[in-house]
CSV table of C-alpha atoms (C1' of nucleotides) in Angstrom, one decimal:
chain,number,residue,atom,x,y,z
A,89,MET,CA,25.1,13.0,-7.3
A,90,SER,CA,26.3,11.4,-10.5
A,91,ASP,CA,28.7,9.4,-8.3
A,92,ARG,CA,25.8,8.2,-6.3
A,93,ASN,CA,23.9,7.3,-9.4
A,94,GLN,CA,26.9,5.4,-10.7
A,95,GLU,CA,27.2,3.5,-7.4
A,96,MET,CA,23.6,2.6,-7.5
A,97,ARG,CA,24.1,1.2,-11.0
A,98,GLU,CA,27.0,-0.9,-9.8
A,99,MET,CA,24.9,-2.1,-6.9
A,100,LEU,CA,22.3,-3.3,-9.3
A,101,ALA,CA,24.9,-5.1,-11.4
A,102,GLU,CA,26.4,-6.7,-8.3
A,103,HIS,CA,23.0,-7.8,-7.1
A,104,LEU,CA,22.2,-9.4,-10.5
A,105,ARG,CA,25.5,-11.1,-10.5
A,106,LEU,CA,25.1,-12.5,-7.0
A,107,GLN,CA,21.6,-13.8,-7.8
A,108,ASN,CA,22.7,-15.2,-11.2
A,109,LEU,CA,20.2,-12.9,-13.0
A,110,ARG,CA,20.7,-11.3,-16.4
A,111,ASN,CA,21.8,-7.8,-16.7
A,112,THR,CA,19.5,-6.6,-19.4
A,113,PRO,CA,19.1,-3.2,-21.0
A,114,GLU,CA,15.5,-3.1,-19.6
A,115,ARG,CA,16.6,-3.6,-16.1
A,116,ARG,CA,19.3,-0.9,-16.4
A,117,ALA,CA,16.7,1.4,-18.0
A,118,VAL,CA,14.3,0.9,-15.1
A,119,LEU,CA,17.1,1.9,-12.6
A,120,ASP,CA,18.0,4.9,-14.8
A,121,ALA,CA,14.3,6.0,-14.7
A,122,VAL,CA,14.3,5.6,-10.9
A,123,LEU,CA,17.4,7.7,-10.6
A,124,GLN,CA,15.6,10.5,-12.4
A,125,THR,CA,12.7,10.5,-9.9
A,126,ASP,CA,12.5,12.8,-7.0
A,127,GLY,CA,10.0,11.6,-4.4
A,128,PRO,CA,7.5,8.7,-4.5
A,129,PHE,CA,6.2,7.3,-7.9
A,130,THR,CA,4.0,4.6,-9.3
A,131,PRO,CA,5.1,2.0,-11.8
A,132,GLU,CA,3.0,3.8,-14.4
A,133,THR,CA,4.9,7.1,-13.8
A,134,LEU,CA,8.1,5.2,-14.1
A,135,GLN,CA,7.1,3.8,-17.4
A,136,GLU,CA,6.2,7.3,-18.6
A,137,ILE,CA,9.7,8.5,-17.6
A,138,MET,CA,11.3,5.7,-19.5
A,139,GLU,CA,9.3,6.4,-22.7
A,140,SER,CA,9.4,10.2,-22.6
A,141,ARG,CA,12.8,11.0,-21.2
A,142,GLN,CA,14.8,7.9,-22.3
A,143,ASN,CA,12.8,7.0,-25.3
A,144,PHE,CA,12.8,3.4,-24.1
A,145,ARG,CA,9.6,1.5,-24.6
A,146,VAL,CA,8.9,-1.4,-22.2
A,147,CYS,CA,5.8,-3.3,-21.3
A,148,ARG,CA,4.2,-2.9,-17.9
A,149,ALA,CA,5.3,-6.4,-16.8
A,150,THR,CA,9.0,-5.5,-17.3
A,151,VAL,CA,8.6,-2.4,-15.1
A,152,TYR,CA,7.2,-4.5,-12.4
A,153,ASN,CA,9.9,-7.0,-12.8
A,154,GLY,CA,12.5,-4.3,-12.6
A,155,LEU,CA,11.0,-2.7,-9.6
A,156,GLY,CA,10.8,-6.0,-7.8
A,157,LEU,CA,14.5,-6.5,-8.5
A,158,LEU,CA,15.4,-3.1,-7.3
A,159,GLU,CA,13.4,-3.6,-4.2
A,160,ASP,CA,15.4,-6.9,-3.6
A,161,ALA,CA,18.6,-5.0,-4.2
A,162,GLY,CA,17.6,-2.4,-1.6
A,163,LEU,CA,17.6,0.4,-4.2
A,164,VAL,CA,13.9,1.2,-4.0
A,165,ARG,CA,11.3,0.7,-1.4
A,166,LYS,CA,7.5,0.1,-1.6
A,167,ILE,CA,5.6,2.5,0.5
A,168,CYS,CA,2.0,3.4,1.4
A,169,LEU,CA,1.3,7.1,0.9
A,170,SER,CA,-2.1,8.3,2.0
A,171,GLY,CA,-3.3,4.8,1.3
A,172,LEU,CA,-1.9,4.4,-2.2
A,173,VAL,CA,1.0,2.1,-3.1
A,174,ARG,CA,4.0,3.9,-4.3
A,175,TYR,CA,7.7,3.2,-4.7
A,176,GLU,CA,10.6,5.5,-3.8
A,177,LYS,CA,14.2,5.6,-4.5
A,178,CYS,CA,16.3,4.6,-1.5
A,179,TRP,CA,20.0,5.3,-1.1
A,180,LYS,CA,21.7,2.8,1.2
A,181,ASN,CA,18.3,2.5,3.0
A,182,ARG,CA,18.4,6.2,3.8
A,183,SER,CA,15.8,6.7,6.5
A,184,THR,CA,12.9,9.2,6.6
A,185,ILE,CA,10.5,10.9,9.0
A,186,ARG,CA,7.3,11.6,7.3
A,187,LEU,CA,4.4,13.7,8.6
A,188,THR,CA,1.1,12.5,7.2
A,189,CYS,CA,-2.2,14.5,7.6
A,190,THR,CA,-4.9,12.0,8.2
A,191,SER,CA,-7.5,14.4,7.0
A,192,CYS,CA,-6.2,15.8,3.7
A,193,GLY,CA,-3.5,13.2,3.1
A,194,SER,CA,-0.7,15.8,2.7
A,195,VAL,CA,2.8,14.6,3.3
A,196,THR,CA,5.9,16.4,4.5
A,197,ASP,CA,9.3,14.9,5.1
A,198,VAL,CA,11.3,16.3,8.0
A,199,THR,CA,14.6,15.6,9.9
A,200,ASP,CA,15.2,15.2,13.5
A,201,ASP,CA,18.6,14.1,14.6
A,202,SER,CA,17.7,13.1,18.2
A,203,VAL,CA,15.0,10.9,17.0
A,204,ARG,CA,17.2,9.5,14.2
A,205,ARG,CA,20.0,8.7,16.7
A,206,GLN,CA,17.6,7.1,19.2
A,207,ILE,CA,16.2,4.9,16.5
A,208,GLU,CA,19.5,3.9,15.1
A,209,SER,CA,20.9,3.1,18.5
A,210,MET,CA,18.1,0.6,19.0
A,211,ARG,CA,19.5,-2.9,19.1
A,212,LYS,CA,17.2,-5.8,18.5
A,213,ARG,CA,18.2,-9.4,19.0
A,214,ARG,CA,17.8,-11.5,15.9
A,215,PHE,CA,17.4,-8.5,13.6
A,216,THR,CA,19.9,-6.6,11.5
A,217,MET,CA,18.7,-3.1,10.9
A,218,ALA,CA,19.3,-1.7,7.4
A,219,GLY,CA,17.0,1.4,7.4
A,220,TRP,CA,13.8,2.7,8.8
A,221,SER,CA,10.9,4.9,8.1
A,222,LEU,CA,8.9,6.8,10.6
A,223,THR,CA,5.4,7.9,9.7
A,224,VAL,CA,3.8,10.4,12.0
A,225,TYR,CA,0.0,10.6,11.7
A,226,GLY,CA,-1.8,13.8,12.7
A,227,LEU,CA,-3.4,16.9,11.4
A,228,CYS,CA,-1.7,19.6,9.4
A,229,SER,CA,-2.4,23.2,10.4
A,230,LYS,CA,-5.0,23.8,7.7
A,231,CYS,CA,-7.1,20.7,8.6
A,232,SER,CA,-6.6,21.3,12.3
A,233,ALA,CA,-8.1,24.7,12.0
A,234,ALA,CA,-10.9,23.5,9.6
A,235,ILE,CA,-12.0,20.8,12.1
A,236,LYS,CA,-12.0,23.3,15.0
A,237,ARG,CA,-14.2,25.6,13.0
A,238,LYS,CA,-16.5,22.8,12.1
A,239,GLN,CA,-16.9,21.7,15.7
A,240,ASN,CA,-17.5,25.2,16.9
A,241,ARG,CA,-20.2,25.6,14.3
A,242,LEU,CA,-21.9,22.3,15.5
A,243,ASN,CA,-21.6,23.2,19.1
A,244,LYS,CA,-23.2,26.5,18.5
A,245,LYS,CA,-26.0,24.7,16.5
A,246,ASP,CA,-26.6,22.4,19.5
A,247,LYS,CA,-26.7,25.3,21.9
A,248,ASP,CA,-29.2,27.2,19.7
A,249,LYS,CA,-31.5,24.2,19.7
A,250,LYS,CA,-31.8,24.1,23.4
B,92,MET,CA,-11.1,-5.0,26.7
B,93,SER,CA,-14.9,-4.8,26.4
B,94,ASP,CA,-14.6,-1.2,27.8
B,95,ARG,CA,-12.2,-0.4,25.1
B,96,ASN,CA,-14.5,-1.9,22.4
B,97,GLN,CA,-17.4,0.1,23.8
B,98,GLU,CA,-15.3,3.3,23.8
B,99,MET,CA,-14.4,2.7,20.2
B,100,ARG,CA,-18.1,2.2,19.3
B,101,GLU,CA,-18.8,5.6,20.9
B,102,MET,CA,-15.9,7.2,19.1
B,103,LEU,CA,-17.4,6.0,15.8
B,104,ALA,CA,-20.9,7.3,16.8
B,105,GLU,CA,-19.3,10.6,17.8
B,106,HIS,CA,-17.4,10.9,14.5
B,107,LEU,CA,-20.5,10.2,12.5
B,108,ARG,CA,-22.4,12.8,14.5
B,109,LEU,CA,-19.7,15.4,14.1
B,110,GLN,CA,-19.6,14.8,10.3
B,111,ASN,CA,-23.3,14.7,9.9
B,112,LEU,CA,-23.1,11.1,8.6
B,113,ARG,CA,-25.6,8.4,9.3
B,114,ASN,CA,-25.1,5.8,12.0
B,115,THR,CA,-26.2,2.8,10.0
B,116,PRO,CA,-26.2,-0.9,11.1
B,117,GLU,CA,-23.7,-1.6,8.3
B,118,ARG,CA,-21.2,0.9,9.7
B,119,ARG,CA,-21.6,-0.4,13.2
B,120,ALA,CA,-21.1,-3.9,11.9
B,121,VAL,CA,-17.9,-3.1,10.1
B,122,LEU,CA,-16.5,-1.6,13.4
B,123,ASP,CA,-17.7,-4.7,15.3
B,124,ALA,CA,-15.8,-7.0,12.8
B,125,VAL,CA,-12.7,-4.8,13.2
B,126,LEU,CA,-12.9,-5.2,16.9
B,127,GLN,CA,-12.8,-8.9,16.4
B,128,THR,CA,-9.6,-8.8,14.5
B,129,ASP,CA,-6.2,-9.3,16.0
B,130,GLY,CA,-3.5,-8.0,13.7
B,131,PRO,CA,-3.6,-6.7,10.1
B,132,PHE,CA,-6.4,-7.7,7.8
B,133,THR,CA,-7.8,-7.1,4.3
B,134,PRO,CA,-11.3,-5.8,3.4
B,135,GLU,CA,-12.1,-9.3,2.2
B,136,THR,CA,-11.2,-10.9,5.5
B,137,LEU,CA,-13.3,-8.3,7.2
B,138,GLN,CA,-16.2,-9.2,5.1
B,139,GLU,CA,-15.8,-12.8,5.9
B,140,ILE,CA,-15.7,-12.1,9.6
B,141,MET,CA,-19.0,-10.2,9.2
B,142,GLU,CA,-20.7,-13.0,7.3
B,143,SER,CA,-19.4,-15.9,9.3
B,144,ARG,CA,-19.2,-14.6,12.9
B,145,GLN,CA,-21.9,-11.9,12.8
B,146,ASN,CA,-24.1,-13.4,10.1
B,147,PHE,CA,-24.2,-10.0,8.6
B,148,ARG,CA,-24.2,-9.8,4.8
B,149,VAL,CA,-22.8,-6.7,3.2
B,150,CYS,CA,-21.5,-5.9,-0.2
B,151,ARG,CA,-17.9,-5.1,-0.8
B,152,ALA,CA,-18.5,-1.5,-1.4
B,153,THR,CA,-20.0,-1.1,2.0
B,154,VAL,CA,-16.9,-2.6,3.6
B,155,TYR,CA,-14.8,-0.1,1.8
B,156,ASN,CA,-17.1,2.7,2.8
B,157,GLY,CA,-16.9,1.5,6.5
B,158,LEU,CA,-13.2,1.2,6.5
B,159,GLY,CA,-12.7,4.6,5.0
B,160,LEU,CA,-14.9,6.1,7.8
B,161,LEU,CA,-13.1,4.2,10.5
B,162,GLU,CA,-9.9,5.5,9.0
B,163,ASP,CA,-11.1,9.1,9.2
B,164,ALA,CA,-12.3,8.5,12.7
B,165,GLY,CA,-8.8,7.2,13.6
B,166,LEU,CA,-10.0,3.8,14.5
B,167,VAL,CA,-8.2,1.8,11.8
B,168,ARG,CA,-5.1,2.6,9.8
B,169,LYS,CA,-4.2,1.5,6.3
B,170,ILE,CA,-0.7,-0.1,6.2
B,171,CYS,CA,1.6,-1.6,3.7
B,172,LEU,CA,2.8,-5.0,4.9
B,173,SER,CA,5.5,-6.6,2.7
B,174,GLY,CA,4.1,-4.8,-0.2
B,175,LEU,CA,0.4,-5.6,0.4
B,176,VAL,CA,-2.3,-3.2,1.4
B,177,ARG,CA,-3.8,-4.1,4.8
B,178,TYR,CA,-5.7,-2.4,7.5
B,179,GLU,CA,-5.2,-2.7,11.2
B,180,LYS,CA,-7.2,-1.6,14.3
B,181,CYS,CA,-5.7,1.2,16.1
B,182,TRP,CA,-6.6,2.3,19.5
B,183,LYS,CA,-6.2,6.0,20.1
B,184,ASN,CA,-3.6,6.0,17.4
B,185,ARG,CA,-1.6,3.6,19.5
B,186,SER,CA,1.8,3.6,17.9
B,187,THR,CA,4.0,0.7,16.8
B,188,ILE,CA,7.6,-0.3,16.1
B,189,ARG,CA,7.6,-2.9,13.4
B,190,LEU,CA,10.6,-4.9,12.2
B,191,THR,CA,10.2,-6.0,8.6
B,192,CYS,CA,12.6,-8.5,7.0
B,193,THR,CA,13.2,-7.2,3.4
B,194,SER,CA,14.1,-10.7,2.3
B,195,CYS,CA,11.3,-13.0,3.5
B,196,GLY,CA,8.8,-10.3,4.4
B,197,SER,CA,8.3,-11.5,8.0
B,198,VAL,CA,7.1,-8.9,10.4
B,199,THR,CA,7.6,-8.5,14.2
B,200,ASP,CA,6.2,-5.8,16.4
B,201,VAL,CA,8.4,-4.7,19.3
B,202,THR,CA,8.4,-2.0,21.9
B,203,ASP,CA,11.1,0.4,22.9
B,204,ASP,CA,10.3,3.1,25.5
B,205,SER,CA,13.3,5.4,24.8
B,206,VAL,CA,12.5,5.5,21.1
B,207,ARG,CA,8.8,6.0,21.9
B,208,ARG,CA,9.5,8.9,24.3
B,209,GLN,CA,12.0,10.5,21.8
B,210,ILE,CA,9.4,10.4,19.0
B,211,GLU,CA,6.5,11.6,21.1
B,212,SER,CA,8.6,14.5,22.4
B,213,MET,CA,9.2,15.6,18.9
B,214,ARG,CA,7.5,18.9,18.3
B,215,LYS,CA,6.8,20.1,14.7
B,216,ARG,CA,5.5,23.5,13.9
B,217,ARG,CA,2.2,23.4,12.0
B,218,PHE,CA,1.5,19.7,12.7
B,219,THR,CA,-0.4,18.1,15.6
B,220,MET,CA,0.8,14.6,16.2
B,221,ALA,CA,-1.9,12.0,16.9
B,222,GLY,CA,0.2,8.8,16.5
B,223,TRP,CA,3.1,7.2,14.6
B,224,SER,CA,4.4,4.1,13.1
B,225,LEU,CA,8.0,3.2,12.9
B,226,THR,CA,9.0,0.5,10.3
B,227,VAL,CA,12.5,-0.8,10.6
B,228,TYR,CA,13.8,-2.5,7.5
B,229,GLY,CA,16.5,-5.2,7.7
B,230,LEU,CA,17.2,-8.9,7.8
B,231,CYS,CA,15.8,-11.4,10.3
B,232,SER,CA,18.3,-13.9,11.7
B,233,LYS,CA,17.2,-16.6,9.3
B,234,CYS,CA,17.6,-14.6,6.1
B,235,SER,CA,20.7,-12.9,7.4
B,236,ALA,CA,22.3,-16.4,7.9
B,237,ALA,CA,21.0,-17.7,4.5
B,238,ILE,CA,22.5,-14.7,2.7
B,239,LYS,CA,25.9,-15.1,4.4
B,240,ARG,CA,25.9,-18.8,3.4
B,241,LYS,CA,25.1,-18.0,-0.2
B,242,GLN,CA,27.8,-15.4,-0.4
B,243,ASN,CA,30.4,-17.7,1.1
B,244,ARG,CA,29.4,-20.3,-1.4
B,245,LEU,CA,29.8,-17.8,-4.3
B,246,ASN,CA,33.1,-16.5,-3.0
B,247,LYS,CA,34.4,-20.0,-2.7
B,248,LYS,CA,33.3,-20.7,-6.3
B,249,ASP,CA,35.2,-17.6,-7.6
B,250,LYS,CA,38.2,-18.7,-5.7
B,251,ASP,CA,38.1,-22.2,-7.1
B,252,LYS,CA,38.0,-20.8,-10.6
B,253,LYS,CA,41.3,-18.9,-10.1
C,79,DG,C1',23.2,-22.8,-28.1
C,80,DT,C1',20.4,-22.3,-24.2
C,81,DC,C1',17.3,-20.6,-21.2
C,82,DA,C1',16.1,-16.3,-18.6
C,83,DG,C1',13.8,-12.3,-19.8
C,84,DT,C1',10.8,-9.6,-22.8
C,85,DG,C1',6.5,-7.9,-25.3
C,86,DC,C1',1.9,-8.5,-25.9
C,87,DA,C1',-2.6,-9.5,-24.6
C,88,DA,C1',-5.5,-11.7,-21.7
C,89,DA,C1',-6.7,-13.0,-17.1
C,90,DC,C1',-7.1,-11.9,-12.5
C,91,DT,C1',-7.5,-9.1,-8.3
C,92,DT,C1',-8.7,-5.2,-5.9
C,93,DT,C1',-11.3,-0.9,-5.6
C,94,DT,C1',-14.6,2.4,-7.4
C,95,DT,C1',-18.9,3.9,-9.5
C,96,DG,C1',-23.8,4.4,-11.3
C,97,DC,C1',-28.3,3.6,-10.3
C,98,DA,C1',-32.5,2.0,-8.2
C,99,DA,C1',-34.2,0.7,-3.7
C,100,DC,C1',-34.1,1.5,1.1
C,101,DT,C1',-33.8,3.7,5.7
C,102,DA,C1',-31.9,6.8,9.3
C,103,DC,C1',-32.9,11.2,10.6
D,62,DG,C1',-40.3,13.3,3.5
D,63,DT,C1',-35.7,13.4,2.0
D,64,DA,C1',-31.1,13.0,1.3
D,65,DG,C1',-27.5,9.9,2.7
D,66,DT,C1',-26.5,4.7,2.2
D,67,DT,C1',-26.7,0.3,0.5
D,68,DG,C1',-26.8,-3.7,-2.8
D,69,DC,C1',-25.8,-5.1,-7.1
D,70,DA,C1',-23.5,-5.3,-11.2
D,71,DA,C1',-20.5,-3.2,-14.2
D,72,DA,C1',-16.4,-0.5,-14.9
D,73,DA,C1',-11.9,1.0,-13.7
D,74,DA,C1',-7.4,0.5,-11.9
D,75,DG,C1',-3.6,-2.2,-10.7
D,76,DT,C1',-0.9,-6.4,-11.1
D,77,DT,C1',0.2,-11.0,-12.7
D,78,DT,C1',0.5,-14.7,-16.1
D,79,DG,C1',0.9,-17.6,-20.5
D,80,DC,C1',3.2,-18.0,-24.7
D,81,DA,C1',6.1,-17.2,-28.5
D,82,DC,C1',10.1,-14.7,-29.6
D,83,DT,C1',14.6,-12.5,-28.4
D,84,DG,C1',19.1,-11.8,-26.7
D,85,DA,C1',22.5,-12.2,-22.5
D,86,DC,C1',25.6,-15.3,-21.1
DNA sequence: GTCAGTGCAAACTTTTTGCAACTAC
DNA sequence: GTAGTTGCAAAAAGTTTGCACTGAC
């Protein structure tokens, strides 16, 4: 894991070099904070991590700058999670299957090798795939049950009226 | 197409009835505006459509309210498009494969029946699938070529130095 | 030494909220 | 009639920008 973090740091350095951008302590600190995350996060959360765990104070604008760079470098990805904008660490565009409940907004990540293989074997002209993200919309068991109960109740009410 | 619009209107009415919510002209007008869209849109765009094409003035809050309802009813879906929050019409959770260029942000929707079948045959315990959305990240041909050119140039520069 | 990058605060954009008036049921 | 909705305006949340200063190269 430390190796992976190290490699991600080098990827950032390389990206900055290639783009003729400066390798500042702030930018390295933003990446270090990202490496400490586990799951999706907001710029605000990231700033808190930098301040509390790394004792590194930065202004909000610098966090946005850093996240933008990391996005360009392919080290983080901007995502929509139950309607909210979040970022998440992404390792070599590691791909995910995400089940989202459209009722309560709960999110579960799962794996499925046949689906993964099928997606990755997809070849598109004029497009070089780097990674992917599959979001499945539906109902979790709790909400599914709750909705069924609600409908039964309403149907009964209708019946009673007649 | 008109049939489909009609069915979507009925789906909204049904959703409102089931949830004991009121079927107001504003809510119907929001759906009508959505039905006129073709591709992703913002709440602001939608409001403009309502005002210009339907001559129906609503305040912003009502647009948000309407979109939230349509989302619950499964008639629109909130998406992140090159980092920006957008909504899009969705018909019976019609599912999409979307190629996103991580460099220029361009987006292309494609179809692939094997991938679609594989995803839809996926069975998850404790989750009822209604629809899905596959986002493929990568480089479009233009950006791919541009990046190659840039790297060649830099490599050449390095070589010249030595 | 130079200029890209940063901090800070202010501006701007997008979304939500409180409240009085309205209206679908 | 009444409680859910709306309009309006103000507030909150999220993001970007201008400017002077700093520090990476």
